[in-house]
PDB file of C-alpha atoms in Angstrom:
ATOM      1  CA  MET A 258     -29.792 -47.090  12.357  1.00 72.00           C
ATOM      2  CA  LYS A 259     -32.888 -49.268  12.628  1.00 89.00           C
ATOM      3  CA  ARG A 260     -35.021 -46.294  13.682  1.00 93.00           C
ATOM      4  CA  ILE A 261     -33.666 -44.128  10.859  1.00 92.00           C
ATOM      5  CA  LEU A 262     -34.607 -46.894   8.399  1.00 93.00           C
ATOM      6  CA  LEU A 263     -38.081 -47.019   9.957  1.00 95.00           C
ATOM      7  CA  MET A 264     -38.399 -43.239   9.496  1.00 96.00           C
ATOM      8  CA  VAL A 265     -37.594 -43.604   5.815  1.00 94.00           C
ATOM      9  CA  LEU A 266     -39.851 -46.598   5.201  1.00 95.00           C
ATOM     10  CA  LYS A 267     -42.909 -45.087   6.905  1.00 97.00           C
ATOM     11  CA  ASN A 268     -42.364 -41.862   4.971  1.00 97.00           C
ATOM     12  CA  PHE A 269     -41.609 -43.647   1.694  1.00 95.00           C
ATOM     13  CA  PHE A 270     -43.751 -41.341  -0.448  1.00 95.00           C
ATOM     14  CA  PHE A 271     -42.853 -38.189   1.485  1.00 97.00           C
ATOM     15  CA  VAL A 272     -39.063 -38.673   1.440  1.00 96.00           C
ATOM     16  CA  PRO A 273     -38.388 -37.526  -2.175  1.00 96.00           C
ATOM     17  CA  TYR A 274     -40.523 -34.391  -1.684  1.00 97.00           C
ATOM     18  CA  GLY A 275     -39.128 -33.657   1.787  1.00 97.00           C
ATOM     19  CA  TRP A 276     -35.511 -34.221   0.718  1.00 97.00           C
ATOM     20  CA  PHE A 277     -35.870 -32.011  -2.361  1.00 97.00           C
ATOM     21  CA  LYS A 278     -37.545 -29.250  -0.325  1.00 97.00           C
ATOM     22  CA  LEU A 279     -34.885 -29.396   2.404  1.00 97.00           C
ATOM     23  CA  CYS A 280     -32.027 -29.318  -0.113  1.00 97.00           C
ATOM     24  CA  TRP A 281     -33.639 -26.449  -2.027  1.00 97.00           C
ATOM     25  CA  TYR A 282     -34.058 -24.307   1.083  1.00 97.00           C
ATOM     26  CA  ALA A 283     -30.565 -25.210   2.296  1.00 96.00           C
ATOM     27  CA  SER A 284     -29.112 -24.083  -1.045  1.00 96.00           C
ATOM     28  CA  HIS A 285     -31.181 -20.885  -1.256  1.00 97.00           C
ATOM     29  CA  VAL A 286     -31.241 -19.651   2.346  1.00 96.00           C
ATOM     30  CA  GLU A 287     -31.133 -15.990   1.369  1.00 96.00           C
ATOM     31  CA  LYS A 288     -34.404 -16.301  -0.569  1.00 96.00           C
ATOM     32  CA  TYR A 289     -36.392 -17.190   2.533  1.00 97.00           C
ATOM     33  CA  THR A 290     -36.930 -15.670   5.962  1.00 97.00           C
ATOM     34  CA  GLU A 291     -35.774 -17.514   9.041  1.00 96.00           C
ATOM     35  CA  GLU A 292     -39.420 -18.198   9.911  1.00 97.00           C
ATOM     36  CA  GLU A 293     -40.051 -19.755   6.478  1.00 97.00           C
ATOM     37  CA  ARG A 294     -36.987 -21.967   6.738  1.00 97.00           C
ATOM     38  CA  TYR A 295     -37.874 -23.002  10.280  1.00 98.00           C
ATOM     39  CA  LYS A 296     -41.386 -23.927   9.164  1.00 97.00           C
ATOM     40  CA  VAL A 297     -39.927 -26.315   6.577  1.00 97.00           C
ATOM     41  CA  LEU A 298     -37.613 -27.844   9.180  1.00 97.00           C
ATOM     42  CA  LYS A 299     -40.519 -28.404  11.560  1.00 98.00           C
ATOM     43  CA  LEU A 300     -42.564 -30.079   8.815  1.00 97.00           C
ATOM     44  CA  ILE A 301     -39.790 -32.523   7.921  1.00 97.00           C
ATOM     45  CA  ASP A 302     -38.920 -33.031  11.593  1.00 96.00           C
ATOM     46  CA  ARG A 303     -42.557 -33.839  12.424  1.00 97.00           C
ATOM     47  CA  ARG A 304     -42.715 -36.490   9.704  1.00 97.00           C
ATOM     48  CA  ALA A 305     -39.402 -38.015  10.795  1.00 96.00           C
ATOM     49  CA  ILE A 306     -40.505 -38.216  14.424  1.00 97.00           C
ATOM     50  CA  TRP A 307     -43.817 -39.812  13.458  1.00 97.00           C
ATOM     51  CA  GLY A 308     -42.044 -42.272  11.183  1.00 97.00           C
ATOM     52  CA  GLY A 309     -39.532 -43.172  13.864  1.00 96.00           C
ATOM     53  CA  ASN A 310     -42.205 -44.153  16.391  1.00 96.00           C
ATOM     54  CA  LEU A 311     -41.128 -41.281  18.619  1.00 97.00           C
ATOM     55  CA  GLN A 312     -42.971 -38.851  20.853  1.00 97.00           C
ATOM     56  CA  ILE A 313     -41.501 -35.601  22.140  1.00 98.00           C
ATOM     57  CA  GLU A 314     -42.783 -34.414  25.502  1.00 97.00           C
ATOM     58  CA  ALA A 315     -42.258 -30.703  26.106  1.00 98.00           C
ATOM     59  CA  HIS A 316     -42.018 -29.090  29.532  1.00 98.00           C
ATOM     60  CA  GLY A 317     -41.498 -25.432  30.394  1.00 98.00           C
ATOM     61  CA  VAL A 318     -42.160 -23.950  26.954  1.00 98.00           C
ATOM     62  CA  GLU A 319     -43.410 -20.899  28.853  1.00 98.00           C
ATOM     63  CA  ASN A 320     -39.815 -20.378  30.060  1.00 98.00           C
ATOM     64  CA  ILE A 321     -38.614 -19.543  26.541  1.00 98.00           C
ATOM     65  CA  PRO A 322     -38.048 -15.747  26.524  1.00 97.00           C
ATOM     66  CA  LYS A 323     -40.746 -13.773  24.760  1.00 94.00           C
ATOM     67  CA  GLU A 324     -38.194 -11.559  23.039  1.00 95.00           C
ATOM     68  CA  ASN A 325     -35.664 -12.999  20.623  1.00 96.00           C
ATOM     69  CA  GLY A 326     -31.946 -12.845  21.227  1.00 97.00           C
ATOM     70  CA  PHE A 327     -31.386 -15.685  23.712  1.00 98.00           C
ATOM     71  CA  MET A 328     -29.311 -18.873  23.851  1.00 98.00           C
ATOM     72  CA  PHE A 329     -30.212 -22.485  24.638  1.00 98.00           C
ATOM     73  CA  PHE A 330     -27.707 -24.638  26.530  1.00 98.00           C
ATOM     74  CA  PRO A 331     -28.807 -28.310  26.550  1.00 98.00           C
ATOM     75  CA  ASN A 332     -27.029 -31.448  27.666  1.00 98.00           C
ATOM     76  CA  HIS A 333     -25.802 -33.410  24.641  1.00 96.00           C
ATOM     77  CA  GLN A 334     -26.924 -37.009  24.213  1.00 96.00           C
ATOM     78  CA  GLY A 335     -26.690 -37.661  20.475  1.00 91.00           C
ATOM     79  CA  LEU A 336     -27.608 -36.811  16.894  1.00 88.00           C
ATOM     80  CA  PHE A 337     -31.314 -36.609  17.718  1.00 93.00           C
ATOM     81  CA  ASP A 338     -30.995 -33.748  20.232  1.00 96.00           C
ATOM     82  CA  VAL A 339     -31.469 -30.802  17.863  1.00 95.00           C
ATOM     83  CA  LEU A 340     -34.374 -32.529  16.086  1.00 95.00           C
ATOM     84  CA  ALA A 341     -36.158 -33.081  19.419  1.00 97.00           C
ATOM     85  CA  ILE A 342     -35.796 -29.411  20.360  1.00 98.00           C
ATOM     86  CA  ILE A 343     -36.922 -28.150  16.937  1.00 97.00           C
ATOM     87  CA  HIS A 344     -40.077 -30.250  17.271  1.00 97.00           C
ATOM     88  CA  VAL A 345     -41.245 -28.479  20.444  1.00 98.00           C
ATOM     89  CA  CYS A 346     -39.641 -25.035  20.184  1.00 98.00           C
ATOM     90  CA  PRO A 347     -42.120 -22.487  18.741  1.00 97.00           C
ATOM     91  CA  VAL A 348     -39.494 -19.914  17.733  1.00 97.00           C
ATOM     92  CA  PRO A 349     -36.614 -20.257  15.244  1.00 97.00           C
ATOM     93  CA  PHE A 350     -33.090 -20.784  16.483  1.00 98.00           C
ATOM     94  CA  SER A 351     -29.734 -21.679  14.990  1.00 97.00           C
ATOM     95  CA  VAL A 352     -26.880 -23.804  16.317  1.00 96.00           C
ATOM     96  CA  VAL A 353     -23.144 -23.875  16.757  1.00 95.00           C
ATOM     97  CA  ALA A 354     -22.080 -27.342  15.611  1.00 89.00           C
ATOM     98  CA  LYS A 355     -18.697 -29.036  15.762  1.00 87.00           C
ATOM     99  CA  LYS A 356     -16.951 -29.700  12.455  1.00 87.00           C
ATOM    100  CA  GLU A 357     -17.135 -33.473  12.979  1.00 84.00           C
ATOM    101  CA  VAL A 358     -20.877 -33.506  12.164  1.00 81.00           C
ATOM    102  CA  LYS A 359     -20.957 -30.911   9.399  1.00 80.00           C
ATOM    103  CA  ASP A 360     -20.925 -33.454   6.555  1.00 84.00           C
ATOM    104  CA  ILE A 361     -23.450 -35.964   7.912  1.00 86.00           C
ATOM    105  CA  PRO A 362     -26.254 -36.203   5.305  1.00 87.00           C
ATOM    106  CA  PHE A 363     -29.536 -34.627   6.441  1.00 89.00           C
ATOM    107  CA  LEU A 364     -27.876 -32.858   9.375  1.00 88.00           C
ATOM    108  CA  LYS A 365     -25.701 -31.015   6.866  1.00 92.00           C
ATOM    109  CA  GLN A 366     -28.804 -29.705   5.092  1.00 95.00           C
ATOM    110  CA  VAL A 367     -30.571 -28.915   8.372  1.00 94.00           C
ATOM    111  CA  PHE A 368     -27.578 -26.877   9.579  1.00 94.00           C
ATOM    112  CA  ALA A 369     -27.396 -25.040   6.252  1.00 95.00           C
ATOM    113  CA  CYS A 370     -31.098 -24.233   6.464  1.00 96.00           C
ATOM    114  CA  MET A 371     -30.570 -22.856   9.974  1.00 96.00           C
ATOM    115  CA  LYS A 372     -27.516 -20.837   8.855  1.00 94.00           C
ATOM    116  CA  ALA A 373     -25.596 -22.588  11.592  1.00 95.00           C
ATOM    117  CA  TYR A 374     -21.982 -21.903  12.497  1.00 95.00           C
ATOM    118  CA  ILE A 375     -19.506 -24.769  12.318  1.00 93.00           C
ATOM    119  CA  ILE A 376     -16.746 -24.552  14.899  1.00 92.00           C
ATOM    120  CA  ASP A 377     -13.297 -26.126  14.756  1.00 89.00           C
ATOM    121  CA  ARG A 378     -12.324 -26.506  18.394  1.00 81.00           C
ATOM    122  CA  GLU A 379      -8.685 -27.120  17.450  1.00 83.00           C
ATOM    123  CA  ASP A 380      -8.468 -23.780  15.632  1.00 88.00           C
ATOM    124  CA  ILE A 381      -8.474 -21.085  18.314  1.00 87.00           C
ATOM    125  CA  LYS A 382      -8.662 -18.184  15.852  1.00 92.00           C
ATOM    126  CA  GLN A 383     -11.630 -19.723  13.998  1.00 92.00           C
ATOM    127  CA  SER A 384     -13.370 -20.563  17.298  1.00 92.00           C
ATOM    128  CA  MET A 385     -13.003 -16.980  18.516  1.00 93.00           C
ATOM    129  CA  GLN A 386     -14.417 -15.666  15.237  1.00 95.00           C
ATOM    130  CA  VAL A 387     -17.457 -17.934  15.629  1.00 95.00           C
ATOM    131  CA  ILE A 388     -17.993 -16.590  19.160  1.00 95.00           C
ATOM    132  CA  LEU A 389     -17.808 -13.000  17.864  1.00 96.00           C
ATOM    133  CA  ASN A 390     -20.225 -13.794  15.012  1.00 97.00           C
ATOM    134  CA  VAL A 391     -22.727 -15.475  17.321  1.00 97.00           C
ATOM    135  CA  THR A 392     -22.458 -12.585  19.802  1.00 97.00           C
ATOM    136  CA  LYS A 393     -23.265 -10.113  17.054  1.00 97.00           C
ATOM    137  CA  GLU A 394     -26.228 -12.142  15.791  1.00 97.00           C
ATOM    138  CA  VAL A 395     -27.695 -12.723  19.245  1.00 98.00           C
ATOM    139  CA  LYS A 396     -27.494  -8.983  19.905  1.00 97.00           C
ATOM    140  CA  SER A 397     -29.406  -8.441  16.648  1.00 97.00           C
ATOM    141  CA  GLY A 398     -32.184 -10.800  17.769  1.00 97.00           C
ATOM    142  CA  ARG A 399     -31.273 -14.288  16.529  1.00 97.00           C
ATOM    143  CA  ASN A 400     -31.473 -17.235  18.924  1.00 98.00           C
ATOM    144  CA  TYR A 401     -28.746 -19.840  19.212  1.00 98.00           C
ATOM    145  CA  LEU A 402     -28.113 -23.255  20.713  1.00 98.00           C
ATOM    146  CA  ILE A 403     -24.738 -24.454  21.979  1.00 97.00           C
ATOM    147  CA  PHE A 404     -23.987 -27.804  23.615  1.00 96.00           C
ATOM    148  CA  PRO A 405     -21.779 -26.814  26.568  1.00 96.00           C
ATOM    149  CA  GLU A 406     -20.360 -30.338  26.918  1.00 95.00           C
ATOM    150  CA  GLY A 407     -18.733 -29.917  23.521  1.00 89.00           C
ATOM    151  CA  THR A 408     -19.376 -33.526  22.589  1.00 88.00           C
ATOM    152  CA  ARG A 409     -22.169 -35.965  23.359  1.00 87.00           C
ATOM    153  CA  SER A 410     -22.176 -37.913  26.593  1.00 87.00           C
ATOM    154  CA  LYS A 411     -21.508 -41.623  26.276  1.00 86.00           C
ATOM    155  CA  ASN A 412     -23.366 -42.160  29.528  1.00 90.00           C
ATOM    156  CA  GLY A 413     -26.942 -41.418  28.480  1.00 89.00           C
ATOM    157  CA  ASN A 414     -28.804 -39.303  30.991  1.00 95.00           C
ATOM    158  CA  HIS A 415     -25.626 -38.408  32.892  1.00 95.00           C
ATOM    159  CA  PRO A 416     -24.069 -35.208  31.476  1.00 96.00           C
ATOM    160  CA  GLN A 417     -20.373 -34.528  31.257  1.00 96.00           C
ATOM    161  CA  GLU A 418     -18.676 -31.334  32.416  1.00 96.00           C
ATOM    162  CA  PHE A 419     -20.145 -28.116  30.985  1.00 97.00           C
ATOM    163  CA  LYS A 420     -17.303 -26.014  29.600  1.00 96.00           C
ATOM    164  CA  GLY A 421     -17.097 -22.360  30.585  1.00 96.00           C
ATOM    165  CA  GLY A 422     -15.922 -21.289  27.132  1.00 93.00           C
ATOM    166  CA  SER A 423     -19.279 -22.333  25.685  1.00 95.00           C
ATOM    167  CA  PHE A 424     -20.898 -19.401  27.484  1.00 97.00           C
ATOM    168  CA  LYS A 425     -18.650 -16.627  26.121  1.00 96.00           C
ATOM    169  CA  ALA A 426     -21.056 -15.579  23.357  1.00 97.00           C
ATOM    170  CA  ALA A 427     -23.888 -15.383  25.899  1.00 98.00           C
ATOM    171  CA  THR A 428     -21.929 -13.245  28.358  1.00 98.00           C
ATOM    172  CA  LYS A 429     -20.629 -10.968  25.604  1.00 97.00           C
ATOM    173  CA  SER A 430     -24.142 -10.417  24.229  1.00 98.00           C
ATOM    174  CA  LYS A 431     -25.637 -10.174  27.756  1.00 98.00           C
ATOM    175  CA  CYS A 432     -28.501 -12.402  26.599  1.00 98.00           C
ATOM    176  CA  PRO A 433     -30.817 -14.723  28.534  1.00 98.00           C
ATOM    177  CA  ILE A 434     -29.264 -18.166  29.084  1.00 98.00           C
ATOM    178  CA  VAL A 435     -31.870 -20.930  28.835  1.00 98.00           C
ATOM    179  CA  PRO A 436     -30.808 -24.307  30.299  1.00 98.00           C
ATOM    180  CA  VAL A 437     -32.415 -27.255  28.496  1.00 98.00           C
ATOM    181  CA  ALA A 438     -32.595 -30.746  29.987  1.00 98.00           C
ATOM    182  CA  LEU A 439     -32.913 -33.609  27.509  1.00 98.00           C
ATOM    183  CA  VAL A 440     -34.066 -36.972  28.825  1.00 98.00           C
ATOM    184  CA  ASP A 441     -33.728 -40.227  26.841  1.00 97.00           C
ATOM    185  CA  SER A 442     -32.764 -38.481  23.589  1.00 97.00           C
ATOM    186  CA  TYR A 443     -29.826 -40.874  23.178  1.00 95.00           C
ATOM    187  CA  LYS A 444     -32.223 -43.830  22.945  1.00 94.00           C
ATOM    188  CA  ALA A 445     -33.606 -42.593  19.606  1.00 94.00           C
ATOM    189  CA  PHE A 446     -30.563 -43.521  17.506  1.00 89.00           C
ATOM    190  CA  ASP A 447     -28.019 -45.123  19.833  1.00 83.00           C
ATOM    191  CA  THR A 448     -29.807 -48.191  21.223  1.00 83.00           C
ATOM    192  CA  GLY A 449     -30.836 -50.076  18.069  1.00 81.00           C
ATOM    193  CA  SER A 450     -34.449 -50.248  19.259  1.00 86.00           C
ATOM    194  CA  ILE A 451     -37.500 -49.244  17.211  1.00 91.00           C
ATOM    195  CA  GLU A 452     -39.977 -49.547  20.086  1.00 93.00           C
ATOM    196  CA  LYS A 453     -42.109 -46.522  20.860  1.00 95.00           C
ATOM    197  CA  LEU A 454     -40.020 -43.972  22.726  1.00 96.00           C
ATOM    198  CA  THR A 455     -40.802 -40.746  24.536  1.00 97.00           C
ATOM    199  CA  VAL A 456     -38.048 -38.131  24.609  1.00 98.00           C
ATOM    200  CA  GLN A 457     -38.425 -35.312  27.116  1.00 98.00           C
ATOM    201  CA  VAL A 458     -37.362 -31.714  26.467  1.00 98.00           C
ATOM    202  CA  HIS A 459     -37.376 -29.450  29.532  1.00 98.00           C
ATOM    203  CA  PHE A 460     -36.907 -25.711  28.998  1.00 98.00           C
ATOM    204  CA  LEU A 461     -35.777 -24.406  32.392  1.00 98.00           C
ATOM    205  CA  PRO A 462     -36.157 -20.847  33.713  1.00 98.00           C
ATOM    206  CA  PRO A 463     -33.576 -18.552  32.083  1.00 98.00           C
ATOM    207  CA  LEU A 464     -30.614 -16.942  33.749  1.00 98.00           C
ATOM    208  CA  TYR A 465     -30.793 -13.247  32.889  1.00 98.00           C
ATOM    209  CA  TYR A 466     -27.792 -10.959  32.669  1.00 98.00           C
ATOM    210  CA  GLU A 467     -28.482  -9.336  36.036  1.00 97.00           C
ATOM    211  CA  GLU A 468     -28.235 -12.775  37.614  1.00 97.00           C
ATOM    212  CA  TYR A 469     -24.964 -13.895  36.023  1.00 98.00           C
ATOM    213  CA  LYS A 470     -23.103 -10.628  35.253  1.00 96.00           C
ATOM    214  CA  ASP A 471     -20.716 -11.031  38.194  1.00 96.00           C
ATOM    215  CA  MET A 472     -20.088 -14.743  37.606  1.00 97.00           C
ATOM    216  CA  LYS A 473     -17.151 -16.293  35.751  1.00 97.00           C
ATOM    217  CA  THR A 474     -18.058 -18.420  32.729  1.00 97.00           C
ATOM    218  CA  THR A 475     -16.949 -21.524  34.639  1.00 97.00           C
ATOM    219  CA  GLU A 476     -19.371 -20.610  37.435  1.00 98.00           C
ATOM    220  CA  ILE A 477     -22.185 -20.087  34.927  1.00 98.00           C
ATOM    221  CA  ALA A 478     -21.378 -23.476  33.395  1.00 98.00           C
ATOM    222  CA  GLY A 479     -21.529 -25.119  36.808  1.00 98.00           C
ATOM    223  CA  GLU A 480     -24.862 -23.489  37.648  1.00 98.00           C
ATOM    224  CA  VAL A 481     -26.449 -24.440  34.322  1.00 98.00           C
ATOM    225  CA  LYS A 482     -25.206 -28.025  34.639  1.00 98.00           C
ATOM    226  CA  LYS A 483     -26.583 -28.245  38.180  1.00 98.00           C
ATOM    227  CA  ARG A 484     -30.045 -27.164  37.032  1.00 98.00           C
ATOM    228  CA  VAL A 485     -30.001 -29.556  34.083  1.00 98.00           C
ATOM    229  CA  GLU A 486     -28.815 -32.481  36.214  1.00 97.00           C
ATOM    230  CA  GLU A 487     -31.427 -31.846  38.884  1.00 97.00           C
ATOM    231  CA  THR A 488     -34.166 -31.951  36.249  1.00 98.00           C
ATOM    232  CA  ILE A 489     -32.819 -35.122  34.636  1.00 98.00           C
ATOM    233  CA  ARG A 490     -32.666 -36.861  38.021  1.00 96.00           C
ATOM    234  CA  LEU A 491     -36.335 -36.019  38.602  1.00 95.00           C
ATOM    235  CA  TYR A 492     -37.577 -37.424  35.282  1.00 95.00           C
ATOM    236  CA  ALA A 493     -35.115 -40.069  34.054  1.00 92.00           C
ATOM    237  CA  ASN A 494     -35.461 -43.754  34.871  1.00 85.00           C
ATOM    238  CA  ASP A 495     -31.757 -44.536  34.580  1.00 74.00           C
TER     239      ASP A 495
END
């Protein structure tokens, strides 16, 4: 909370403008292209990161597929994760978010601006419909992000199990699967510190359909987790 307060205080004059702009775009998504909405998100995100005494270090941006219609699968450390990735990702993407975070102020508007899908993991029918919707949109060229752990790790740079079901939309759409390793993202909001912090975002080489077509989703989940964990071990200090 201290860092969020710092973000607001350092952006004191920008906050009313940025909040109004974000809410306007979130309420009028059909009036703007995805690129226009993403540009607004990156502007607000950049100011928030500056205000929060944060630095985002990007690695492997060249691994992001050149053609749209792919999916990111990062480890999940906290509420800052999506903001860190937006800051360094040059192409628009949307997210599949759990219902527990859909009403958090600011994130609610960000998700609306991204035309994100909210998933209720306790409602199997609704979850399956989200998977079908995401599959259809990825096939049409939209990019998506899903956290395969389902919920954030309470152990910092040590990911939990990656769930096979998280990869169903990717396998159904036959799209590139891009593992993303986040390092120290949890320290942004979960430690109570406002000291300067560097968060690392590592875009790893994609798994293409030819590579995973004969694998079960649980095997894909295990492979993606292995690659993410190996990267975190190389760069994390804890």
